[in-house]
Short mmCIF file of C-alpha atoms (C1' of nucleotides) in Angstrom, two decimals:
data_model
loop_
_atom_site.label_atom_id
_atom_site.label_comp_id
_atom_site.label_asym_id
_atom_site.label_seq_id
_atom_site.Cartn_x
_atom_site.Cartn_y
_atom_site.Cartn_z
CA MET A 1 42.65 -3.75 -13.63
CA THR A 2 44.34 -2.94 -16.90
CA GLN A 3 42.66 -0.63 -19.34
CA PRO A 4 40.08 -2.44 -21.43
CA ARG A 5 40.77 -2.59 -25.14
CA SER A 6 37.42 -3.63 -26.52
CA PRO A 7 35.20 -0.70 -27.50
CA LEU A 8 32.33 -2.06 -25.45
CA MET A 9 34.31 -2.40 -22.27
CA GLN A 10 35.89 0.98 -22.78
CA GLU A 11 32.48 2.49 -23.18
CA LEU A 12 30.91 0.77 -20.19
CA THR A 13 33.86 1.46 -17.96
CA ALA A 14 34.11 5.12 -18.90
CA ARG A 15 30.42 5.63 -18.35
CA GLY A 16 30.32 4.07 -14.92
CA PHE A 17 28.44 0.88 -15.65
CA VAL A 18 30.97 -1.53 -14.27
CA PHE A 19 30.97 -2.60 -10.65
CA GLN A 20 32.16 -6.18 -10.44
CA SER A 21 33.31 -8.53 -13.17
CA THR A 22 34.07 -12.24 -12.98
CA ASP A 23 36.92 -12.05 -15.45
CA PRO A 24 37.50 -8.57 -16.82
CA GLU A 25 40.53 -9.42 -18.94
CA GLY A 26 39.01 -12.56 -20.37
CA LEU A 27 35.80 -10.79 -21.23
CA ASP A 28 37.66 -7.92 -22.79
CA GLN A 29 39.61 -10.29 -25.00
CA LYS A 30 36.53 -12.18 -26.02
CA LEU A 31 34.78 -8.98 -26.94
CA GLN A 32 37.66 -8.04 -29.17
CA ALA A 33 37.82 -11.44 -30.77
CA GLU A 34 34.21 -12.14 -31.62
CA ARG A 35 30.60 -11.13 -31.47
CA VAL A 36 29.36 -11.83 -27.98
CA THR A 37 25.83 -12.58 -26.92
CA GLY A 38 24.89 -11.18 -23.54
CA TYR A 39 21.74 -11.03 -21.51
CA ILE A 40 20.01 -9.39 -18.61
CA GLY A 41 17.00 -10.82 -16.87
CA PHE A 42 13.89 -8.83 -16.00
CA ASP A 43 11.08 -10.11 -13.86
CA PRO A 44 7.72 -9.27 -15.38
CA THR A 45 6.28 -8.27 -12.04
CA GLY A 46 4.92 -5.01 -13.43
CA ASP A 47 3.54 -3.94 -16.78
CA SER A 48 6.23 -1.35 -17.28
CA LEU A 49 9.84 -0.79 -16.39
CA HIS A 50 11.06 2.26 -14.56
CA VAL A 51 14.24 4.30 -14.44
CA GLY A 52 15.67 1.85 -11.94
CA HIS A 53 15.91 -0.58 -14.85
CA LEU A 54 17.52 1.94 -17.11
CA VAL A 55 21.08 1.08 -16.13
CA SER A 56 20.48 -2.44 -17.37
CA ILE A 57 18.63 -1.33 -20.47
CA MET A 58 21.40 1.04 -21.46
CA GLN A 59 23.99 -1.68 -21.10
CA LEU A 60 22.13 -3.88 -23.53
CA ARG A 61 21.88 -0.90 -25.84
CA TRP A 62 25.63 -0.37 -25.74
CA LEU A 63 26.18 -4.05 -26.26
CA GLN A 64 24.16 -3.89 -29.42
CA ARG A 65 25.71 -0.64 -30.61
CA HIS A 66 29.15 -2.12 -30.33
CA GLY A 67 28.23 -5.01 -32.56
CA HIS A 68 27.21 -7.65 -30.07
CA LYS A 69 23.92 -9.38 -29.52
CA PRO A 70 21.62 -8.58 -26.60
CA ILE A 71 19.09 -10.95 -25.13
CA VAL A 72 16.30 -9.63 -22.98
CA LEU A 73 15.35 -12.48 -20.71
CA LEU A 74 11.91 -12.15 -19.26
CA GLY A 75 11.45 -14.16 -16.14
CA GLY A 76 7.99 -15.44 -16.89
CA GLY A 77 8.94 -18.62 -15.08
CA THR A 78 10.88 -17.16 -12.20
CA ALA A 79 8.26 -14.45 -11.69
CA LYS A 80 6.13 -17.22 -10.32
CA ILE A 81 8.66 -17.67 -7.55
CA GLY A 82 10.02 -14.29 -6.57
CA ASP A 83 13.56 -13.26 -5.96
CA PRO A 84 14.29 -13.50 -2.24
CA SER A 85 16.92 -10.78 -2.39
CA GLY A 86 14.29 -8.07 -2.58
CA LYS A 87 12.46 -7.47 0.64
CA ASP A 88 11.21 -9.37 3.59
CA GLU A 89 7.77 -10.04 2.28
CA GLN A 90 7.15 -12.97 0.08
CA ARG A 91 6.33 -12.09 -3.46
CA GLN A 92 2.71 -12.08 -4.52
CA PHE A 93 1.83 -14.81 -6.90
CA LEU A 94 1.16 -13.50 -10.38
CA SER A 95 -1.47 -14.99 -12.61
CA ASP A 96 -0.46 -16.21 -16.04
CA GLU A 97 -2.66 -13.56 -17.63
CA GLN A 98 -1.01 -10.82 -15.63
CA ILE A 99 2.42 -12.08 -16.57
CA GLU A 100 1.44 -11.96 -20.25
CA ILE A 101 0.22 -8.39 -19.88
CA ASN A 102 3.41 -7.42 -18.12
CA LYS A 103 5.57 -9.05 -20.76
CA ALA A 104 3.83 -7.10 -23.47
CA GLY A 105 4.32 -3.84 -21.60
CA ILE A 106 7.99 -4.53 -21.05
CA ARG A 107 8.45 -5.47 -24.67
CA ARG A 108 7.10 -2.07 -25.67
CA VAL A 109 9.78 -0.40 -23.57
CA PHE A 110 12.56 -2.39 -25.14
CA ASP A 111 11.38 -1.63 -28.63
CA LYS A 112 12.51 1.93 -27.99
CA PHE A 113 15.97 1.05 -26.80
CA LEU A 114 16.97 -1.96 -28.87
CA SER A 115 16.36 -3.15 -32.37
CA PHE A 116 14.85 -6.59 -32.52
CA GLY A 117 14.94 -9.03 -35.38
CA ASP A 118 16.68 -12.04 -36.85
CA GLY A 119 19.98 -10.46 -37.77
CA PRO A 120 23.23 -11.38 -36.04
CA THR A 121 23.22 -8.38 -33.74
CA ASP A 122 19.48 -8.01 -33.46
CA ALA A 123 18.09 -8.23 -29.98
CA ILE A 124 15.87 -11.12 -29.07
CA LEU A 125 13.39 -11.46 -26.27
CA VAL A 126 13.19 -14.76 -24.51
CA ASP A 127 10.94 -15.99 -21.73
CA ASN A 128 12.45 -18.46 -19.32
CA ALA A 129 9.02 -20.01 -18.85
CA GLU A 130 9.92 -21.74 -22.12
CA TRP A 131 12.17 -24.13 -20.27
CA LEU A 132 11.26 -23.68 -16.63
CA ASP A 133 7.58 -24.52 -16.99
CA GLU A 134 8.45 -27.88 -18.50
CA LEU A 135 11.06 -28.91 -15.99
CA ARG A 136 10.72 -32.34 -14.55
CA TYR A 137 11.57 -32.40 -10.91
CA ILE A 138 13.66 -35.51 -10.47
CA PRO A 139 15.81 -35.09 -13.58
CA PHE A 140 16.34 -31.45 -12.66
CA LEU A 141 17.43 -32.32 -9.16
CA ARG A 142 19.79 -34.96 -10.45
CA ASP A 143 21.31 -32.92 -13.25
CA ILE A 144 21.33 -29.47 -11.74
CA GLY A 145 20.64 -29.81 -8.05
CA ARG A 146 23.70 -31.94 -7.48
CA HIS A 147 25.93 -29.03 -8.38
CA PHE A 148 24.66 -26.86 -5.58
CA THR A 149 25.52 -27.38 -1.98
CA VAL A 150 23.14 -26.01 0.57
CA ASN A 151 26.17 -24.93 2.56
CA ARG A 152 27.17 -22.60 -0.21
CA MET A 153 23.68 -21.38 -0.94
CA LEU A 154 23.36 -20.33 2.66
CA THR A 155 26.33 -18.02 2.27
CA PHE A 156 24.73 -15.90 -0.46
CA ASP A 157 23.69 -12.50 0.68
CA SER A 158 20.13 -12.81 -0.49
CA VAL A 159 19.68 -15.86 1.69
CA LYS A 160 21.99 -14.88 4.49
CA SER A 161 20.36 -11.55 5.15
CA ARG A 162 16.98 -13.21 5.37
CA LEU A 163 18.23 -15.76 7.84
CA GLU A 164 20.12 -13.22 9.90
CA ARG A 165 17.08 -11.06 10.26
CA GLU A 166 15.19 -14.20 11.08
CA GLN A 167 12.77 -13.54 8.28
CA PRO A 168 11.14 -16.59 6.83
CA LEU A 169 12.52 -17.86 3.56
CA SER A 170 10.37 -20.41 1.85
CA PHE A 171 11.82 -23.34 0.01
CA LEU A 172 10.15 -21.93 -3.07
CA GLU A 173 12.22 -18.77 -2.92
CA PHE A 174 15.30 -20.70 -1.94
CA ASN A 175 15.14 -22.26 -5.39
CA TYR A 176 15.20 -18.96 -7.19
CA MET A 177 18.95 -18.77 -7.43
CA ILE A 178 19.20 -22.25 -8.84
CA LEU A 179 16.68 -21.46 -11.53
CA GLN A 180 18.43 -18.24 -12.44
CA ALA A 181 21.72 -20.09 -12.65
CA TYR A 182 20.04 -22.61 -14.86
CA ASP A 183 18.72 -19.81 -17.09
CA PHE A 184 22.24 -18.75 -17.88
CA VAL A 185 23.21 -22.27 -18.90
CA GLU A 186 20.08 -22.67 -20.96
CA LEU A 187 20.75 -19.39 -22.79
CA ALA A 188 24.30 -20.49 -23.39
CA ARG A 189 23.11 -23.74 -24.88
CA ARG A 190 20.33 -22.30 -26.98
CA TYR A 191 21.82 -19.01 -28.10
CA GLY A 192 25.52 -19.21 -27.38
CA CYS A 193 25.07 -16.57 -24.74
CA VAL A 194 28.23 -16.16 -22.67
CA LEU A 195 27.65 -12.99 -20.72
CA GLN A 196 25.22 -12.07 -18.02
CA LEU A 197 24.91 -8.50 -16.83
CA GLY A 198 22.89 -7.26 -13.92
CA GLY A 199 22.72 -5.04 -10.89
CA SER A 200 25.13 -5.51 -8.04
CA ASP A 201 22.45 -7.39 -6.11
CA GLN A 202 22.60 -10.05 -8.81
CA TRP A 203 26.24 -10.90 -8.29
CA GLY A 204 25.59 -14.10 -6.41
CA ASN A 205 23.06 -15.32 -8.92
CA ILE A 206 25.34 -14.48 -11.80
CA VAL A 207 28.30 -16.29 -10.31
CA ASN A 208 26.13 -19.33 -9.72
CA GLY A 209 25.14 -19.42 -13.33
CA MET A 210 28.70 -19.04 -14.46
CA GLU A 211 29.86 -21.91 -12.30
CA LEU A 212 26.99 -24.10 -13.30
CA GLY A 213 27.92 -23.57 -16.93
CA ARG A 214 31.45 -24.67 -16.22
CA ARG A 215 30.44 -27.77 -14.31
CA LEU A 216 27.70 -28.86 -16.64
CA ASP A 217 29.07 -28.03 -20.06
CA ASP A 218 32.61 -26.92 -19.38
CA ARG A 219 31.71 -23.50 -20.72
CA HIS A 220 33.51 -20.31 -19.85
CA LEU A 221 30.77 -17.83 -19.02
CA PHE A 222 31.20 -14.24 -17.95
CA GLY A 223 29.33 -12.10 -15.49
CA GLN A 224 29.43 -8.44 -14.73
CA THR A 225 27.43 -6.19 -12.46
CA SER A 226 26.67 -2.49 -12.43
CA PRO A 227 26.64 -0.34 -9.32
CA LEU A 228 23.45 0.59 -7.54
CA ILE A 229 22.66 4.07 -8.79
CA THR A 230 21.67 6.55 -6.15
CA ASN A 231 21.34 10.28 -6.42
CA ALA A 232 23.61 12.71 -4.63
CA ASP A 233 21.42 12.51 -1.53
CA GLY A 234 22.09 8.81 -1.32
CA ALA A 235 18.48 8.00 -2.10
CA LYS A 236 17.68 5.30 -4.57
CA MET A 237 16.95 7.12 -7.77
CA GLY A 238 13.71 7.08 -9.61
CA LYS A 239 11.36 7.70 -6.76
CA THR A 240 9.06 10.66 -7.01
CA ALA A 241 5.98 11.77 -5.15
CA LYS A 242 3.80 9.67 -7.41
CA GLY A 243 6.00 6.62 -7.11
CA ALA A 244 8.30 5.12 -9.66
CA VAL A 245 9.39 6.97 -12.76
CA TRP A 246 7.93 4.73 -15.43
CA LEU A 247 9.24 4.33 -18.91
CA ASN A 248 5.88 3.63 -20.50
CA GLU A 249 3.98 6.64 -21.75
CA ASP A 250 0.69 5.38 -20.34
CA ARG A 251 2.17 5.23 -16.85
CA LEU A 252 4.06 8.51 -16.99
CA SER A 253 3.70 11.18 -19.64
CA ALA A 254 6.70 12.12 -21.73
CA TYR A 255 6.42 15.61 -20.28
CA ASP A 256 6.67 14.34 -16.71
CA TYR A 257 9.51 12.08 -17.74
CA TRP A 258 11.31 15.07 -19.20
CA GLN A 259 10.68 17.01 -15.99
CA PHE A 260 12.12 14.19 -13.93
CA TRP A 261 15.44 14.52 -15.70
CA ARG A 262 15.29 18.29 -15.84
CA ASN A 263 15.05 18.30 -12.01
CA THR A 264 18.21 16.28 -11.55
CA GLN A 265 20.43 17.59 -8.80
CA ASP A 266 23.53 19.49 -9.92
CA ALA A 267 25.83 16.92 -8.45
CA ASP A 268 24.28 14.13 -10.50
CA VAL A 269 24.22 15.69 -13.94
CA GLY A 270 27.52 14.38 -15.27
CA ARG A 271 27.05 10.90 -13.93
CA PHE A 272 23.51 10.69 -15.28
CA LEU A 273 24.53 11.97 -18.69
CA ARG A 274 27.09 9.20 -18.92
CA LEU A 275 24.74 6.50 -17.74
CA PHE A 276 21.45 7.49 -19.27
CA THR A 277 22.29 9.11 -22.58
CA ASP A 278 24.26 8.19 -25.70
CA LEU A 279 25.98 11.56 -25.86
CA PRO A 280 29.71 11.42 -26.62
CA LEU A 281 31.89 11.51 -23.54
CA ASP A 282 33.74 14.67 -24.51
CA GLU A 283 30.45 16.47 -24.92
CA ILE A 284 29.39 15.23 -21.50
CA ALA A 285 32.67 16.41 -20.02
CA ARG A 286 31.97 19.87 -21.39
CA LEU A 287 28.43 19.93 -20.01
CA GLU A 288 29.57 18.61 -16.68
CA ALA A 289 32.01 21.48 -16.30
CA LEU A 290 29.27 24.09 -16.46
CA GLU A 291 28.70 25.95 -13.24
CA GLY A 292 26.08 28.02 -11.53
CA GLN A 293 23.03 28.74 -13.56
CA GLU A 294 24.59 27.18 -16.63
CA VAL A 295 24.18 23.64 -15.33
CA ASN A 296 20.58 24.12 -16.31
CA ASP A 297 21.71 23.85 -19.90
CA ALA A 298 23.24 20.50 -19.09
CA LYS A 299 20.03 19.40 -17.40
CA ARG A 300 18.04 20.34 -20.46
CA VAL A 301 20.37 18.33 -22.65
CA LEU A 302 20.02 15.42 -20.26
CA ALA A 303 16.24 15.66 -20.27
CA ASN A 304 16.10 15.88 -24.04
CA ALA A 305 18.43 12.97 -24.60
CA ALA A 306 16.81 10.72 -22.01
CA THR A 307 13.31 11.53 -23.23
CA THR A 308 14.32 10.97 -26.83
CA LEU A 309 15.50 7.49 -25.94
CA ALA A 310 12.35 6.51 -24.11
CA HIS A 311 9.69 8.41 -26.05
CA GLY A 312 11.24 9.57 -29.29
CA PRO A 313 12.52 12.92 -30.54
CA ASP A 314 9.09 14.42 -31.15
CA ALA A 315 7.92 13.79 -27.63
CA ALA A 316 11.17 15.15 -26.26
CA ARG A 317 10.86 18.31 -28.30
CA ALA A 318 7.23 18.78 -27.28
CA ALA A 319 8.19 18.33 -23.64
CA GLU A 320 10.97 20.83 -23.90
CA GLU A 321 8.77 23.36 -25.64
CA THR A 322 6.11 22.93 -23.01
CA ALA A 323 8.65 23.37 -20.26
CA GLN A 324 10.01 26.45 -21.96
CA ALA A 325 6.55 27.96 -22.42
CA THR A 326 5.51 27.09 -18.89
CA PHE A 327 8.56 27.93 -16.83
CA ALA A 328 10.58 30.42 -18.81
CA ALA A 329 7.67 32.29 -20.38
CA GLY A 330 5.22 31.73 -17.53
CA GLY A 331 2.55 30.53 -19.93
CA ALA A 332 1.17 27.11 -20.60
CA GLY A 333 2.63 24.54 -22.91
CA ALA A 334 0.76 22.06 -25.03
CA ALA A 335 2.02 18.95 -23.25
CA LEU A 336 0.66 19.92 -19.86
CA PRO A 337 -2.06 17.68 -18.47
CA THR A 338 -5.37 19.05 -19.63
CA LEU A 339 -8.81 19.07 -18.08
CA GLU A 340 -11.72 19.64 -20.42
CA LEU A 341 -14.96 21.03 -19.07
CA THR A 342 -18.30 20.72 -20.83
CA PRO A 343 -20.58 23.73 -21.29
CA GLU A 344 -23.04 22.15 -18.86
CA ARG A 345 -20.44 22.08 -16.13
CA LEU A 346 -19.50 25.66 -16.78
CA ALA A 347 -23.08 26.95 -16.85
CA GLY A 348 -24.44 29.03 -14.02
CA ASP A 349 -22.04 29.25 -11.07
CA GLY A 350 -19.48 27.18 -12.91
CA VAL A 351 -16.97 24.91 -11.21
CA GLY A 352 -15.46 25.60 -7.79
CA VAL A 353 -11.70 25.65 -7.27
CA LEU A 354 -11.78 22.61 -5.04
CA ASP A 355 -13.25 20.42 -7.74
CA LEU A 356 -11.24 22.12 -10.41
CA PHE A 357 -7.86 21.30 -8.89
CA VAL A 358 -8.81 17.78 -7.91
CA GLU A 359 -10.14 17.00 -11.37
CA ALA A 360 -7.08 18.50 -13.01
CA GLY A 361 -4.96 16.07 -11.02
CA LEU A 362 -3.17 18.76 -9.06
CA ALA A 363 -4.49 17.57 -5.71
CA ASP A 364 -5.74 14.30 -4.30
CA SER A 365 -8.53 15.75 -2.20
CA LYS A 366 -10.45 18.95 -1.73
CA LYS A 367 -8.80 19.31 1.61
CA GLU A 368 -5.47 19.36 -0.13
CA VAL A 369 -6.70 22.14 -2.39
CA ARG A 370 -7.80 24.10 0.68
CA ARG A 371 -4.34 23.64 2.08
CA LEU A 372 -2.78 24.82 -1.14
CA ILE A 373 -4.98 27.88 -1.13
CA ALA A 374 -4.26 28.64 2.51
CA GLN A 375 -0.57 28.56 1.71
CA ASN A 376 -0.91 30.59 -1.41
CA GLY A 377 0.07 27.75 -3.66
CA ALA A 378 -3.04 27.56 -5.83
CA ARG A 379 -3.09 29.81 -8.86
CA VAL A 380 -5.30 30.24 -11.88
CA ASP A 381 -3.60 31.88 -14.81
CA GLY A 382 -0.77 32.82 -12.49
CA GLN A 383 -3.02 34.59 -9.99
CA PRO A 384 -3.49 33.20 -6.48
CA VAL A 385 -7.12 32.33 -5.88
CA GLY A 386 -9.29 31.98 -2.79
CA GLU A 387 -11.55 29.14 -1.76
CA ASP A 388 -14.59 30.91 -3.14
CA TYR A 389 -13.17 31.10 -6.65
CA ARG A 390 -15.43 29.61 -9.28
CA LEU A 391 -14.64 29.10 -12.93
CA THR A 392 -17.49 30.13 -15.20
CA ALA A 393 -17.99 29.91 -18.94
CA ASP A 394 -17.23 33.54 -19.66
CA ALA A 395 -14.04 33.40 -17.58
CA LEU A 396 -12.66 30.50 -19.58
CA PRO A 397 -11.13 31.44 -22.92
CA GLY A 398 -11.16 28.96 -25.75
CA ASP A 399 -7.44 28.30 -25.49
CA GLY A 400 -7.77 27.54 -21.81
CA LEU A 401 -6.33 28.72 -18.53
CA LYS A 402 -3.31 27.50 -16.65
CA LEU A 403 -3.82 26.00 -13.21
CA SER A 404 -0.81 25.82 -10.92
CA ALA A 405 -0.19 24.04 -7.65
CA GLY A 406 3.04 25.39 -6.35
CA LYS A 407 5.75 26.44 -8.72
CA LYS A 408 6.32 23.22 -10.55
CA ARG A 409 2.99 21.49 -11.00
CA HIS A 410 0.82 22.85 -13.76
CA ALA A 411 -2.22 21.85 -15.75
CA VAL A 412 -4.55 23.42 -18.25
CA VAL A 413 -8.35 23.72 -18.19
CA ARG A 414 -10.14 24.33 -21.41
CA PRO A 415 -13.68 24.16 -22.69
CA ALA A 416 -14.51 20.76 -24.13
CA GLY A 417 -14.32 20.57 -27.88
CA ALA A 418 -12.28 23.72 -28.27
"C1'" G B 1 2.40 -28.48 21.58
"C1'" G B 2 3.84 -25.02 26.09
"C1'" A B 3 5.44 -20.01 27.98
"C1'" G B 4 6.16 -15.01 26.87
"C1'" G B 5 6.30 -10.48 23.55
"C1'" G B 6 3.98 -7.84 19.66
"C1'" G B 7 0.49 -5.98 15.45
"C1'" U B 8 -0.52 2.21 15.71
"C1'" G B 9 -1.02 7.14 10.02
"C1'" G B 10 3.41 6.26 3.35
"C1'" C B 11 7.76 4.38 6.64
"C1'" U B 12 10.30 4.23 11.63
"C1'" G B 13 8.13 4.66 16.27
"C1'" A B 14 5.71 6.83 21.13
"C1'" G B 15 1.05 6.52 23.58
"C1'" C B 16 -1.50 2.20 27.36
"C1'" G B 17 -9.32 4.77 30.11
"C1'" G B 18 -11.01 11.02 28.80
"C1'" U B 19 -7.48 17.01 27.11
"C1'" C B 20 -5.88 11.42 20.78
"C1'" A B 21 -6.99 12.51 14.06
"C1'" A B 22 -2.93 10.04 17.86
"C1'" A B 23 4.26 12.61 20.22
"C1'" A B 24 8.86 12.48 17.57
"C1'" G B 25 11.81 11.51 13.22
"C1'" C B 26 11.85 10.39 7.91
"C1'" A B 27 9.27 10.96 3.37
"C1'" A B 28 5.76 14.18 1.00
"C1'" C B 29 3.39 18.96 -0.04
"C1'" G B 30 3.19 24.66 0.12
"C1'" G B 31 6.08 29.18 1.09
"C1'" A B 32 10.87 32.10 1.58
"C1'" C B 33 15.89 32.06 -0.61
"C1'" U B 34 17.61 30.43 -5.64
"C1'" G B 35 18.86 28.45 -11.03
"C1'" U B 36 12.34 24.29 -12.34
"C1'" A B 37 19.38 22.44 -8.22
"C1'" A B 38 21.32 21.47 -3.26
"C1'" A B 39 21.52 23.22 1.69
"C1'" U B 40 18.76 26.22 5.12
"C1'" C B 41 14.45 28.44 7.35
"C1'" C B 42 8.90 28.81 7.98
"C1'" G B 43 4.28 26.28 7.41
"C1'" U B 44 1.20 22.00 6.25
"C1'" C B 45 0.64 16.89 6.39
"C1'" G B 46 -6.94 11.18 7.07
"C1'" G B 47 -11.58 12.88 4.67
"C1'" G B 48 -16.09 15.97 4.26
"C1'" U B 49 -21.46 20.03 2.96
"C1'" U B 50 -15.53 22.24 8.29
"C1'" U B 51 -16.91 26.24 15.29
"C1'" C B 52 -19.67 20.42 13.28
"C1'" C B 53 -19.65 15.45 11.16
"C1'" C B 54 -17.37 10.84 9.24
"C1'" U B 55 -13.45 7.28 9.00
"C1'" A B 56 -8.89 5.47 11.57
"C1'" C B 57 -4.63 2.54 16.01
"C1'" G B 58 -4.68 -6.35 13.05
"C1'" C B 59 -10.25 -8.51 12.78
"C1'" A B 60 -15.00 -9.36 15.47
"C1'" G B 61 -17.60 -8.67 19.78
"C1'" G B 62 -17.97 -6.77 24.98
"C1'" U B 63 -17.20 -3.53 29.58
"C1'" U B 64 -17.68 1.89 30.32
"C1'" C B 65 -20.89 8.19 30.36
"C1'" G B 66 -16.23 7.60 27.42
"C1'" A B 67 -11.40 2.66 24.57
"C1'" A B 68 -5.63 3.02 20.35
"C1'" U B 69 -5.64 2.21 25.64
"C1'" C B 70 -9.55 -2.71 29.81
"C1'" C B 71 -12.06 -7.86 28.76
"C1'" U B 72 -13.32 -12.20 25.29
"C1'" G B 73 -12.67 -14.76 20.74
"C1'" C B 74 -10.14 -14.97 16.05
"C1'" C B 75 -6.04 -13.94 12.51
"C1'" C B 76 -0.88 -12.81 11.78
"C1'" C B 77 4.33 -12.00 13.43
"C1'" C B 78 8.46 -12.67 16.88
"C1'" U B 79 11.28 -14.97 21.15
"C1'" C B 80 12.28 -19.01 24.39
"C1'" C B 81 11.15 -24.16 25.70
"C1'" A B 82 9.48 -29.16 23.64
#
RNA sequence: GGAGGGGUGGCUGAGCGGUCAAAAGCAACGGACUGUAAAUCCGUCGGGUUUCCCUACGCAGGUUCGAAUCCUGCCCCCUCCA
């Protein structure tokens, strides 16, 4: 492929967002010639998005920053069906109420990354339930269904893999790709949208939409996918002990989010800086070249930049200060999870370690605390404690004590009201 | 509809009357080494009022001193035949 000339394509290519493209040259030319409207679809199957979605989110952000118009398409309609490409199990049906809750949560995430409004490059959020819920079956089959051959549909990976593994594929799910293809056409008609982005698993769906647009309206639509992002171990990124790394503050604190990025493996730092921050490429190149202990500086920059995007500069700064106070100075930072204990609880014998650690969220069960203690991993104010340790009122200063489970997990206990 | 195979801990997957809270691997957690990295090594890995008790091998019963293991019924999945 020749070097792209449009700023957007240069940016996306240099940062590693581009995997496959239906017509790279054509898209590049169009991007130079005019303002392009592009979209990515998100299924509102959860009330937040996680770092796995970040590659898509960042692409929409770049689209907007380079003067084009992003559409966030929420699959309120398709969420009722479930994308068969995922796993073997059929998708759970979501209630309408749940879908509304999820849409609101997702909208909150996008508010951080895009600017919405009525202007020409302002992002808009659209729900495909708007047109899918009203579809009439026979007209849809006649107008849209005629353009799909089952023969072809059977060759798409999402379907093929199901069939090959002899996993059931319901007719309901079989329709997903048609509806997604139809979404693209509908967005093209309503908003002049000509570009669909997505993960590499969406290639088939994207191509379908593009072709449907050509057959139905003689439109030239473009599609482009991004690579599946794994970490240097080859594991899908964004999985931690507690599950997904959420972008909503109420699912994952800004401090934990910051820590997630701070703990990036050395080998991933450069790639992640390019994908998940807005930092200039030459700056990233400099950070990427750091070696040995100095890569920690790059990780801190990564954590700050990524946290600023998702939670704002204040939260990022607070997270960094807490990390600094906790790890470098061995103290306790303000953003650590905090357990408050009432005077009543602290009276007399006080609170035992087992309860203390469980309540502080550092262990899931008392047994786990026992295990921690047996392995010397449970510390109060930096000192290893035994199973018989009890926290009493006079042992708890007003500014609290630091509880630690292992070297990385910390919390603070303090008297209530202090 | 008929015949056969199977449902085990977060996942993969052994066990097929007692010594089974259930091998092994992965994941996870703690420790050592480091740089809040990776790799490596050691340890842990259902819960509790912890020499004992509770819950657990698809669900519900039964046989037995004793069942993840045997029997009956039900649910679900797979294969072959129709």
